[in-house]
Every structure is written in structure tokens, then in C-alpha cells.
Short mmCIF file of C-alpha atoms in Angstrom, two decimals:
data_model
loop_
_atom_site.label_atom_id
_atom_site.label_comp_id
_atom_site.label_asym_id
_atom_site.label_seq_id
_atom_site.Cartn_x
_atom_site.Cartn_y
_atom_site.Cartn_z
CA UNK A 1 13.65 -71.77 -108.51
CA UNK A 2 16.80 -69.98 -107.86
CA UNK A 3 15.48 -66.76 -109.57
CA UNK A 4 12.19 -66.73 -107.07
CA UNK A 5 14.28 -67.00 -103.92
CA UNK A 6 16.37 -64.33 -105.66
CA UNK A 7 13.08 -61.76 -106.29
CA UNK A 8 11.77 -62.93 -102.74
CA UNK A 9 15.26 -61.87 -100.93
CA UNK A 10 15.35 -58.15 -102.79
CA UNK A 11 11.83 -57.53 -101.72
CA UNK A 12 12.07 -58.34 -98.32
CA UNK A 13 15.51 -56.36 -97.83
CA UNK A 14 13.86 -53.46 -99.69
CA UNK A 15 10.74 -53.37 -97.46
CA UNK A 16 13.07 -53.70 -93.99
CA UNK A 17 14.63 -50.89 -95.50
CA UNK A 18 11.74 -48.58 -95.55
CA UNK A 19 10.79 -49.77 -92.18
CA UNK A 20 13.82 -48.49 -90.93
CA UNK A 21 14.01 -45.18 -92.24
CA UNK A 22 10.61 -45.01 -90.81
CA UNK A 23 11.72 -45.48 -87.63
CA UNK A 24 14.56 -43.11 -88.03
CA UNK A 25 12.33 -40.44 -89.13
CA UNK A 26 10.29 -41.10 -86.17
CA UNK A 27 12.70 -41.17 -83.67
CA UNK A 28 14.37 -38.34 -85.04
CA UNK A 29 10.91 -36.37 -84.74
CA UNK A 30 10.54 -37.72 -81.37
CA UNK A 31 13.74 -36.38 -80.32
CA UNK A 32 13.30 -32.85 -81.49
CA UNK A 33 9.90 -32.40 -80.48
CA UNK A 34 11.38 -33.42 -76.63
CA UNK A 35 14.25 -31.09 -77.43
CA UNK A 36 11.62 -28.45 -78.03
CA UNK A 37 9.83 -28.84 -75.09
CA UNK A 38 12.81 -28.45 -73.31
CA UNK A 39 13.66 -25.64 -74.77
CA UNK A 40 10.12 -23.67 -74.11
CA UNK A 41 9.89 -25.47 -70.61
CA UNK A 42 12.86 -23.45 -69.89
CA UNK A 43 12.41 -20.59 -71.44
CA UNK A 44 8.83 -20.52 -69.75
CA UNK A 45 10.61 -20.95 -66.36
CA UNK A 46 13.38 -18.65 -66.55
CA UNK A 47 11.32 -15.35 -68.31
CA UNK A 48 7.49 -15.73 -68.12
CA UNK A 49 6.86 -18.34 -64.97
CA UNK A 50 4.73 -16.31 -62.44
CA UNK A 51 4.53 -19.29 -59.49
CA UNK A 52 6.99 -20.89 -56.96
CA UNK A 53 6.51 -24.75 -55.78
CA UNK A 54 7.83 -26.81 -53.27
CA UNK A 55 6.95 -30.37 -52.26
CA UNK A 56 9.15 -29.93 -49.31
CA UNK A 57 6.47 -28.31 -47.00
CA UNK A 58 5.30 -29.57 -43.39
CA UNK A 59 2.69 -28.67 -41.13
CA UNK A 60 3.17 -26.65 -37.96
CA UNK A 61 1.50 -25.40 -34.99
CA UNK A 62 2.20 -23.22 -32.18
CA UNK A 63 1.00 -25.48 -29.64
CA UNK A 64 0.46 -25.06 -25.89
CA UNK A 65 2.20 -27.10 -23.25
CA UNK A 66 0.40 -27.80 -20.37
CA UNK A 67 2.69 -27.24 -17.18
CA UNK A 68 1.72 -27.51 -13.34
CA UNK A 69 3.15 -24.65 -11.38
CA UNK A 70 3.09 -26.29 -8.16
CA UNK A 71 4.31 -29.48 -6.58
CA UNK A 72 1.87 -32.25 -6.11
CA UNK A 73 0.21 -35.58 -6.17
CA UNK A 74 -2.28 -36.30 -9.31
CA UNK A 75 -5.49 -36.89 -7.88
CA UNK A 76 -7.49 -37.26 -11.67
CA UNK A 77 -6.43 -37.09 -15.22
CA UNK A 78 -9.81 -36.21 -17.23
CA UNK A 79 -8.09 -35.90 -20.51
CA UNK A 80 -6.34 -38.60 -22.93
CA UNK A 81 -4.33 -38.15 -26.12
CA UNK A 82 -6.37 -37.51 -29.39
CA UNK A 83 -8.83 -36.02 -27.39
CA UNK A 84 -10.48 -32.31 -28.20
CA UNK A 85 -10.32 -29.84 -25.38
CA UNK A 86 -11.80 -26.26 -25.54
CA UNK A 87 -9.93 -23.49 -23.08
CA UNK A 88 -10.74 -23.56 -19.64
CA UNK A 89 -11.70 -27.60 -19.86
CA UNK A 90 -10.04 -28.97 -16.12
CA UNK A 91 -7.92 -31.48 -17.81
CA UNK A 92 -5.92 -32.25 -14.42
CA UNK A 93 -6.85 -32.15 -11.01
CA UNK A 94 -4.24 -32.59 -8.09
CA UNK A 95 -4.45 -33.45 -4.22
CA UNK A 96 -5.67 -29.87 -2.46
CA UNK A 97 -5.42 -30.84 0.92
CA UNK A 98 -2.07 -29.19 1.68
CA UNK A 99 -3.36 -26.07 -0.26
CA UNK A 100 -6.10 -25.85 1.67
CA UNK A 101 -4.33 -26.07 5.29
CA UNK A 102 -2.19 -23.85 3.76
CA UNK A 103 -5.07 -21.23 3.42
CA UNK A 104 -5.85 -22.00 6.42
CA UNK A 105 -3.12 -21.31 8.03
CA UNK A 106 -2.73 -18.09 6.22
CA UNK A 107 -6.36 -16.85 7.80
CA UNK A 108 -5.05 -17.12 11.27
CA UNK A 109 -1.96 -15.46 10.77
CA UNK A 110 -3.89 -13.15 9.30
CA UNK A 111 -6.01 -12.39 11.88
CA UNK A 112 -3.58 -12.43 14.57
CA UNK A 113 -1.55 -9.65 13.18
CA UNK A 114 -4.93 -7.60 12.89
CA UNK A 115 -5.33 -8.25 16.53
CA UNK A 116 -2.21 -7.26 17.03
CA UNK A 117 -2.99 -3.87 15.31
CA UNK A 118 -5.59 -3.40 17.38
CA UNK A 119 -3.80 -4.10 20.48
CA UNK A 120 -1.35 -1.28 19.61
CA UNK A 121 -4.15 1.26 18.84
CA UNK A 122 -5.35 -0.11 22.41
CA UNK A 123 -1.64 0.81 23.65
CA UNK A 124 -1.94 4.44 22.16
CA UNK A 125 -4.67 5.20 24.23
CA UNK A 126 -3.50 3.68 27.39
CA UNK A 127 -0.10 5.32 27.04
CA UNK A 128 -2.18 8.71 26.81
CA UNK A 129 -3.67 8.37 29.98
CA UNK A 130 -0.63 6.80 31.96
CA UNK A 131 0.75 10.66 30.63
CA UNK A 132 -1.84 12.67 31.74
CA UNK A 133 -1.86 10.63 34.87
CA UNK A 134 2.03 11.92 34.95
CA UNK A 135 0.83 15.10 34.64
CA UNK A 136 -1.39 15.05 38.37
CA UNK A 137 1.67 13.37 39.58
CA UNK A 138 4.56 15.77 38.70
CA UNK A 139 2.03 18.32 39.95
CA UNK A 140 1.31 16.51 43.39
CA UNK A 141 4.93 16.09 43.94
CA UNK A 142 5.78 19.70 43.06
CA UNK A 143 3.43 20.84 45.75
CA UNK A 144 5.74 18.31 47.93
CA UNK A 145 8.77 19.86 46.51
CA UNK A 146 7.49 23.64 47.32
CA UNK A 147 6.41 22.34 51.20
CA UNK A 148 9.90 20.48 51.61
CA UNK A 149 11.41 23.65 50.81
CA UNK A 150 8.75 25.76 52.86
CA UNK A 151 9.56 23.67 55.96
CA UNK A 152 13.32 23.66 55.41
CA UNK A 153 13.49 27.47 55.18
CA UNK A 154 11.38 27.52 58.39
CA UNK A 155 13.71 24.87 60.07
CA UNK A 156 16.73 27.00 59.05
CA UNK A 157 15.05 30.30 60.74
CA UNK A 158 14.50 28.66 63.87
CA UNK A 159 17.52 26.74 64.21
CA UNK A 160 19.14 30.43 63.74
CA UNK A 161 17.21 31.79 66.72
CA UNK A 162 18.04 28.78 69.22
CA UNK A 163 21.68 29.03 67.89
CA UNK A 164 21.92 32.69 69.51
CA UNK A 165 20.00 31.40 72.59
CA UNK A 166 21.87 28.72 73.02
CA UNK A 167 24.81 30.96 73.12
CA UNK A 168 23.27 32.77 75.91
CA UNK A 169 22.25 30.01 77.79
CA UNK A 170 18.72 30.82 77.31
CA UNK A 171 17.65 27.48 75.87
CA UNK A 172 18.50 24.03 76.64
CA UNK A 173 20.91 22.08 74.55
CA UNK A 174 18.32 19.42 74.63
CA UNK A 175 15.87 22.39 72.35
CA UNK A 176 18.66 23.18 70.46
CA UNK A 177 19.61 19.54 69.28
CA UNK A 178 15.63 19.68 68.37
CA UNK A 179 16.13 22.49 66.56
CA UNK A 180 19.69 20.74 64.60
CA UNK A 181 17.70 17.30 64.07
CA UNK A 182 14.44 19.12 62.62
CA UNK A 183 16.62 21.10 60.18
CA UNK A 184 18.01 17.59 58.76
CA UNK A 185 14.91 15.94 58.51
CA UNK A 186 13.69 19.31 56.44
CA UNK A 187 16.62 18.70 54.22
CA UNK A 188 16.37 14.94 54.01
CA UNK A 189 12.60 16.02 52.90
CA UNK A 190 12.82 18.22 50.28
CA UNK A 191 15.72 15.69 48.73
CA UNK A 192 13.53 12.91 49.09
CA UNK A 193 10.63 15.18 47.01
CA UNK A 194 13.00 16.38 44.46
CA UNK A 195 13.91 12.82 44.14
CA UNK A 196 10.45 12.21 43.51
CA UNK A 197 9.64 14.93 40.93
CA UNK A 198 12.78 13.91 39.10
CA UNK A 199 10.96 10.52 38.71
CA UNK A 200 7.52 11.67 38.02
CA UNK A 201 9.25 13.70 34.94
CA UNK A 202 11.18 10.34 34.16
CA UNK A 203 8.10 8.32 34.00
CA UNK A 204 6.49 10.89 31.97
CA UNK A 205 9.40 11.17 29.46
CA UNK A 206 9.07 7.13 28.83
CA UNK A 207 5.15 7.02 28.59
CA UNK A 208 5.83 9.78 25.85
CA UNK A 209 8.68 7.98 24.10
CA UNK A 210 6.68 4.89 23.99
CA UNK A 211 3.92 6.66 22.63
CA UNK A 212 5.87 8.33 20.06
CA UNK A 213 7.44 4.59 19.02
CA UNK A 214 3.43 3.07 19.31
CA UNK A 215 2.17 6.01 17.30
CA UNK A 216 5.05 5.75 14.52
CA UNK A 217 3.62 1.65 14.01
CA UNK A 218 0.37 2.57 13.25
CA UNK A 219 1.04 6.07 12.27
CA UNK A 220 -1.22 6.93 8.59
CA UNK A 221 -2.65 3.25 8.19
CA UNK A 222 -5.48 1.15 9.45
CA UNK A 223 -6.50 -2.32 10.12
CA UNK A 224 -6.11 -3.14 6.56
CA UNK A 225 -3.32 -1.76 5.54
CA UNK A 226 -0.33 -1.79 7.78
CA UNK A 227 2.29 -3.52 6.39
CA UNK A 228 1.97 -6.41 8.97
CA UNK A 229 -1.61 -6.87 7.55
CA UNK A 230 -0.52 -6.28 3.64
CA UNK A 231 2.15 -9.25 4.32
CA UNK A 232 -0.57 -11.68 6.09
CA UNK A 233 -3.05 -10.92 3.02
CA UNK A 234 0.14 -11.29 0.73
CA UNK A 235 0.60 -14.57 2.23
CA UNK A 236 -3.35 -15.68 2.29
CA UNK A 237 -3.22 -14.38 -1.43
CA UNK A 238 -0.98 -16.80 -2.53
CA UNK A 239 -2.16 -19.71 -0.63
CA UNK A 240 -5.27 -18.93 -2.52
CA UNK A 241 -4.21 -18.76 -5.72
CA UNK A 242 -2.44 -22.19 -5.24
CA UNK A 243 -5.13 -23.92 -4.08
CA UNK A 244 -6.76 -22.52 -7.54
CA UNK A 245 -3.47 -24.05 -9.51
CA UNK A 246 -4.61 -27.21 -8.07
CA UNK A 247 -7.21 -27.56 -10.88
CA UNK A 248 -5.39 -27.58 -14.39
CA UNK A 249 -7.10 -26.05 -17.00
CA UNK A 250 -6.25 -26.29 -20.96
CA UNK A 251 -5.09 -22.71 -22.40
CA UNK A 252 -6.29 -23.05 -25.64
CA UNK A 253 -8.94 -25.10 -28.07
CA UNK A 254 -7.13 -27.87 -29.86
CA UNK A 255 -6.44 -31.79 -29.50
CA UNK A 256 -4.44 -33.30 -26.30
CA UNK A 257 -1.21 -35.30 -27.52
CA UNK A 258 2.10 -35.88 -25.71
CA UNK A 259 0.60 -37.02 -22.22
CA UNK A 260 3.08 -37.92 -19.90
CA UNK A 261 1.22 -38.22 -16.74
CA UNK A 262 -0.84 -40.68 -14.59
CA UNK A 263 -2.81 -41.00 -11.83
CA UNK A 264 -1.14 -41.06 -8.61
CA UNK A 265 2.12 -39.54 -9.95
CA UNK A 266 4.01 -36.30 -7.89
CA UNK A 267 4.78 -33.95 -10.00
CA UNK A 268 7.12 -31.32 -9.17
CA UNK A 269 6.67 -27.09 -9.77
CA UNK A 270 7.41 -26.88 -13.79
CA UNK A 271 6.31 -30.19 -15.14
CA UNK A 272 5.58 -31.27 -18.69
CA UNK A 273 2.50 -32.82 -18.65
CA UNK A 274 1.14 -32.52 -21.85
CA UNK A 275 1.11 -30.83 -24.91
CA UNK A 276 -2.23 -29.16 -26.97
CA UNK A 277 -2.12 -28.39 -30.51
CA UNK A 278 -4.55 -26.24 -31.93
CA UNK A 279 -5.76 -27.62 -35.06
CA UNK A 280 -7.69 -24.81 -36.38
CA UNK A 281 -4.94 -22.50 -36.40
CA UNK A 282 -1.74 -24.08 -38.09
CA UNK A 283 0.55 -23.06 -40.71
CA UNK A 284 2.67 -24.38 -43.46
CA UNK A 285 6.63 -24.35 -43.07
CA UNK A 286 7.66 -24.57 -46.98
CA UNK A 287 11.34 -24.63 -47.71
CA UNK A 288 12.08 -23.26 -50.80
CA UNK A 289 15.52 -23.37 -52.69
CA UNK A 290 17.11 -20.24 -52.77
CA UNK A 291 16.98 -19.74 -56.11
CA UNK A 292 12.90 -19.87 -55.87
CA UNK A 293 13.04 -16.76 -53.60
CA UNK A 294 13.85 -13.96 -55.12
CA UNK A 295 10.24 -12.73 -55.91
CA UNK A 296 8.80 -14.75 -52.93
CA UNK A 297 7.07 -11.50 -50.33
CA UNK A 298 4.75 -11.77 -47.79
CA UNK A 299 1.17 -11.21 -48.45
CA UNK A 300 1.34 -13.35 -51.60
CA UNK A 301 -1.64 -15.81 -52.12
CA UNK A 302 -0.57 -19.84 -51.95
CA UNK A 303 -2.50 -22.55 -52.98
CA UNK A 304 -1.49 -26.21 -51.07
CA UNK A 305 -1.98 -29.27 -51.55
CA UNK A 306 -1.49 -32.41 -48.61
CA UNK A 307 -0.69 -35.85 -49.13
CA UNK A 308 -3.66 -37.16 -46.77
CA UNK A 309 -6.46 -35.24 -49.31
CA UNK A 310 -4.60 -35.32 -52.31
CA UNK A 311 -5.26 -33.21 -54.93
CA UNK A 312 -8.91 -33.04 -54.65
CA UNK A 313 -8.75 -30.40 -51.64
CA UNK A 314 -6.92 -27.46 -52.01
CA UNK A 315 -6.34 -25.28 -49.63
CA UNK A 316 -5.26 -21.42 -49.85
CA UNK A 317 -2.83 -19.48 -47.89
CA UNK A 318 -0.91 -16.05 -47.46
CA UNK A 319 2.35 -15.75 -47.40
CA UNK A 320 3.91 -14.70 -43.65
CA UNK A 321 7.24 -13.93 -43.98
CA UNK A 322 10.60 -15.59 -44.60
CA UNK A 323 13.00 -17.18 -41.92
CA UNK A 324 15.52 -15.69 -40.52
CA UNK A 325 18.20 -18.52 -41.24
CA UNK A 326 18.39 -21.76 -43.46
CA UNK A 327 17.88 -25.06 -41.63
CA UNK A 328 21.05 -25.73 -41.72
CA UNK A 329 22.14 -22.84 -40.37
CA UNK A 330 20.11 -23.51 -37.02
CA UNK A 331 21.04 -27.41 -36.97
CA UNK A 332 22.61 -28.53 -33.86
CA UNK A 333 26.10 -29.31 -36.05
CA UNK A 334 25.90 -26.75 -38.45
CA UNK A 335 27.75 -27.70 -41.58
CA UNK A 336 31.98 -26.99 -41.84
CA UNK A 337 32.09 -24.80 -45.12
CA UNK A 338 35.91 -24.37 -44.19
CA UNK A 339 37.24 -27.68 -44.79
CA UNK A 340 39.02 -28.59 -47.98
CA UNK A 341 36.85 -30.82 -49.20
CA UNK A 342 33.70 -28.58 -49.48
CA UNK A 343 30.92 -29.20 -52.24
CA UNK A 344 28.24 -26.74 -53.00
CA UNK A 345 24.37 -27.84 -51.84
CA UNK A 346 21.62 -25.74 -52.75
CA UNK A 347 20.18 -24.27 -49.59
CA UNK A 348 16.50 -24.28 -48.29
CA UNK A 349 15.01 -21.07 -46.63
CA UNK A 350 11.59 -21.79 -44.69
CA UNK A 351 9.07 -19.69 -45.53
CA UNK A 352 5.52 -19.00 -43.09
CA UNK A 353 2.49 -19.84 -44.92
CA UNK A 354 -1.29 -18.82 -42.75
CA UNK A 355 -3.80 -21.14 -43.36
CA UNK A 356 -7.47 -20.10 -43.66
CA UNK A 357 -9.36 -21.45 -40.40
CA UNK A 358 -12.66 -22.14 -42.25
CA UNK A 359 -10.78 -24.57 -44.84
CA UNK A 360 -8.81 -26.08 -41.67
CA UNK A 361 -12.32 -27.19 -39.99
CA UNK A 362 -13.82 -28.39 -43.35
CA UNK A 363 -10.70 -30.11 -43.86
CA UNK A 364 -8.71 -30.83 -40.53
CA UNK A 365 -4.55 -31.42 -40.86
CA UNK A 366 -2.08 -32.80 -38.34
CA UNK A 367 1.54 -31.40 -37.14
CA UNK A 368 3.90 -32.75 -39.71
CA UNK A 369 1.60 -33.66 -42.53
CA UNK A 370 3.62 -32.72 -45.80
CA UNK A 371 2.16 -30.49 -48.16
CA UNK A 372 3.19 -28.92 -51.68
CA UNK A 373 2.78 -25.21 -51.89
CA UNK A 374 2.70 -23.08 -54.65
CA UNK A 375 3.67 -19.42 -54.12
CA UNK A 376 1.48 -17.03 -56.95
CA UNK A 377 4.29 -14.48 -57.64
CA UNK A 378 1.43 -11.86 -59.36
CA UNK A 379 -0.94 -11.46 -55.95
CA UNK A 380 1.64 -9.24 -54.06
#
């Protein structure tokens, strides 16, 4: 009995024996066919890998924000987030009343400064009749001037006589003060006309200065474009075009998101009321380590991949161009490579990535959906 358990022990030692080695031979060619793929993985990547990838790629969109550039009260909102707008859709519509007393307003001043023009081309002529009337007057009172002067000539000749006669005896003093008294009123005559030609001339010299001054206003223009009028229509211009501004209109195609406004609400000049993103023309922000870029060039072909279609969709871009900076180089508290304590971290360059418009509507994408791109380094 003792010789069976014996025979029974050997054989089972010998055959865990050989199960062993198995097993070492197997792990053994386990491990070096896993160190071999290593090895070619490597290789492969370092000398003969022709493609770039990156999981760490996001969605973009230059969208359009939707801003009111006047002050007012919101009389409808016809839009609401997730909604599709196409440009020139009236997504807002505010209170126009004060816009339109404003135009208003802005047609009467309008046309009182064109009556006003005309009421200075009315002065012109007036003013050049009130001088030709001068003209008849300074002649009139030159005739007066010339018979002042006649008669005071003539009073001076016979004063002379009666002065010798009077000497003589031959006239009475009573003639000769006649004679004195008529010679005055002569002289007080032809001052009084000279005093009245000097202000014939005067008058004359104003009409003409006001004429000159009337005639400079409206001097090369007419009743549409003296600068009185080009200021009114300036001003009716404007009240115009914000009585237009009253009706909001989207700028571009794409979906409403971000609305901020309601019903009833003032908004001031400037607002942000909402934002539209167009979703048929986004792009894909890939950041790349920068070790991945050194054969990365615009105009390269990309294939993508999103998380929300998985691999079954693939879509194809171009290259755009690289970013000027690293993320962390525009973060709001960029990183202190100074201190003491500093550790190495690979960076991460975004790079621009177009997406095809005709895969975008077959296949529609959000703003901040991830995506993995692959760059093909041979399709520059």
C-alpha cells in the first residue's frame, strides 16, 4: 500500500511540473510578443506614422449676438431659445411710439427751416428794391441839394445889393433885415438837404450791407441744400432710421440660445439680448500637444469623429491654421514658470479645423460637443 501512494505522489508532482513550465513558456511568450509590439508601436510612431490625433477637440462657432441699439420698452419677443431663425427674421419688436413723434418732430423742423430759406430768398429781393428805391431818393434829394444851393447863392447876391443900399439909405432897414433873414433860411436849407442826401446814401449803404449778409446765407445753394436744410434732413434721417431699429432683425441663419429678454422689459442702447449660433458653419478647436505639431500645416485634410454620432459618422475637415498662443498662455492667471517649485506640463496649441457645410446639415453638431480629430500629415 505504501509503494502505491509512493508511485501516485511522483506522478502527480511530475505532471504539476510540466504544467508549470507550460505556463512559464507561455507567459514568457506572452511577454515578448507585448514587448514586441511595443517595440514596432514605437518605432511605427516615431519614423513611419503619417497622422496626428487628439481626443481633446470641441466645437465652436462664431456666433452672432443680437444687440438693440436704442433704448426702449419690449413690445414682442417672437423668438425662443432652440429655435431656427433665417437672417432678416424680426425676432424683437419694441414700443415705436417715441420714434415715431420723434420723426415727427423732425418733419416740422424740417420744414420750417425750408421756409425760412425761402423767406431769405424773399428778403434778397425786397432788399433789391428798397436799393433801387435809394437810388430815386438820393437823386430827388440831390436835386434838393443843387436848389438849396441855387437859392442860397441867389440870397447871398441880393443880400450884397441891399447891403450897399442900405449904406446909402436907399432901402429900408426893414428890406434889408428881409434880405439878412432870407439868406439864413437859404443856408438853414441847403444844410437841412445835405442832411438829407447824407441819409439817403446811409440808407442805401445798409440796404446793400444787408443784402450782401442775405446773399452770403443763401449764396451757391438751394432749398435743399443749405446747411440749415442738410442739418433738419440729418436730423429727420436719424429719427428714421431709429424708428427702423425698433424692429430687431436676426443677422445671420442659425439657432436662438442665450435669451435674456422678456416682454415688457426696457432695455437700454447696447443690450445683450440674445445670442445666434450658426450651425451650419462651425469649426473644430483641437488642441494638440506640442510634440504632435511639428508637421501639422494648414490645408491638411482631417477626418473627426463626435461623441453624440460615434464612430459611425465621420466627418472631414481642412486644416485652418494654428493659434497664436497656448491656452494657458491666454488664461486669465496665466501659469508662474518663475517660482522654485516649477514642474514641466506638456502644452496644448489649438489648432482651426473647417467643417464641410453639407456634412454639418446631414449631420447637425452643437457649440461644445467634443470631437477626436485626426490630422493626415501626407494631404498638404
Amino acid at each position: 500500500m505504501s509503494e502505491q501512494t509512493l508511485s501516485s505522489e511522483e506522478g502527480s508532482s511530475t505532471q504539476a511540473d510540466a504544467t508549470r513550465q507550460k505556463r512559464k513558456k507561455l507567459l514568457s511568450l506572452v511577454a515578448i510578443l507585448f514587448i514586441i509590439g511595443v517595440v514596432v508601436y514605437v518605432i511605427w510612431h516615431v519614423f513611419f506614422s503619417q497622422s496626428e490625433d487628439t481626443d481633446n477637440a470641441y466645437v465652436g462657432a462664431n456666433t452672432a449676438q443680437v444687440n438693440s441699439v436704442i433704448s426702449g420698452q419690449v413690445q414682442q419677443v417672437l423668438v425662443d431659445d432652440t429655435q431656427y431663425v433665417h437672417a432678416g427674421d424680426v425676432v424683437i419688436k419694441l414700443d415705436d411710439r417715441d420714434a415715431k413723434i420723434a420723426v415727427a418732430q423732425a418733419e416740422a423742423d424740417l420744414l420750417k427751416v425750408k421756409r425760412q430759406y425761402g423767406q431769405t430768398e424773399a428778403n434778397s429781393d425786397s432788399l433789391t428794391s428798397q436799393i433801387r428805391a435809394t437810388d430815386s431818393a438820393i437823386q430827388s434829394q440831390q436835386a434838393q441839394v443843387n436848389k438849396a444851393q441855387s437859392d442860397l447863392i441867389r440870397a447871398q447876391k441880393d443880400l450884397e445889393r441891399r447891403t450897399a443900399l442900405n449904406a446909402s439909405g436907399a432901402i429900408s432897414k426893414e428890406e434889408y433885415t428881409t434880405a439878412q433873414n432870407a439868406l439864413n433860411t437859404a443856408q438853414a436849407n441847403l444844410a437841412l438837404n445835405k442832411a438829407g442826401l447824407a441819409q439817403a446814401i446811409s440808407n442805401q449803404k445798409v440796404a446793400e450791407s444787408n443784402l450782401k449778409a442775405n446773399e452770403a446765407l443763401i449764396k451757391g445753394t438751394t432749398s435743399n441744400t443749405t446747411p440749415d436744410v442738410l442739418a433738419a434732413q440729418a436730423k429727420l434721417d436719424q429719427a428714421n432710421l431709429n424708428l427702423t431699429r425698433t424692429v430687431i432683425k436676426a443677422p445671420i441663419d442659425g439657432i436662438i440660445t442665450n435669451r435674456n429678454v422678456q416682454v415688457g422689459q426696457t432695455i437700454s442702447s447696447g443690450s445683450a439680448l440674445m445670442l445666434i449660433v450658426p450651425i451650419h458653419a462651425l469649426y473644430v478647436d483641437a488642441n494638440f500637444k506640442e510634440n504632435q505639431l511639428a508637421h501639422v500645416k494648414p490645408g491638411q485634410v482631417v477626418k473627426l469623429t463626435s461623441d453624440l454620432y460615434g464612430d459611425d459618422v465621420v466627418f472631414h475637415g481642412t486644416v485652418v491654421g494654428l493659434s497664436g498662443g497656448t491656452g494657458a498662455a491666454f488664461a486669465l492667471i496665466p501659469a508662474q514658470n518663475a517660482t522654485g517649485n516649477w514642474i514641466k506640463v506638456v502644452q496644448r496649441l489649438p489648432v482651426r479645423i473647417h467643417l464641410q457645410p453639407e456634412e454639418l446639415k446631414k449631420h447637425p453638431l452643437r457649440v461644445g460637443l467634443s470631437m477626436t480629430a485626426t490630422v493626415d500629415l501626407k494631404s498638404d
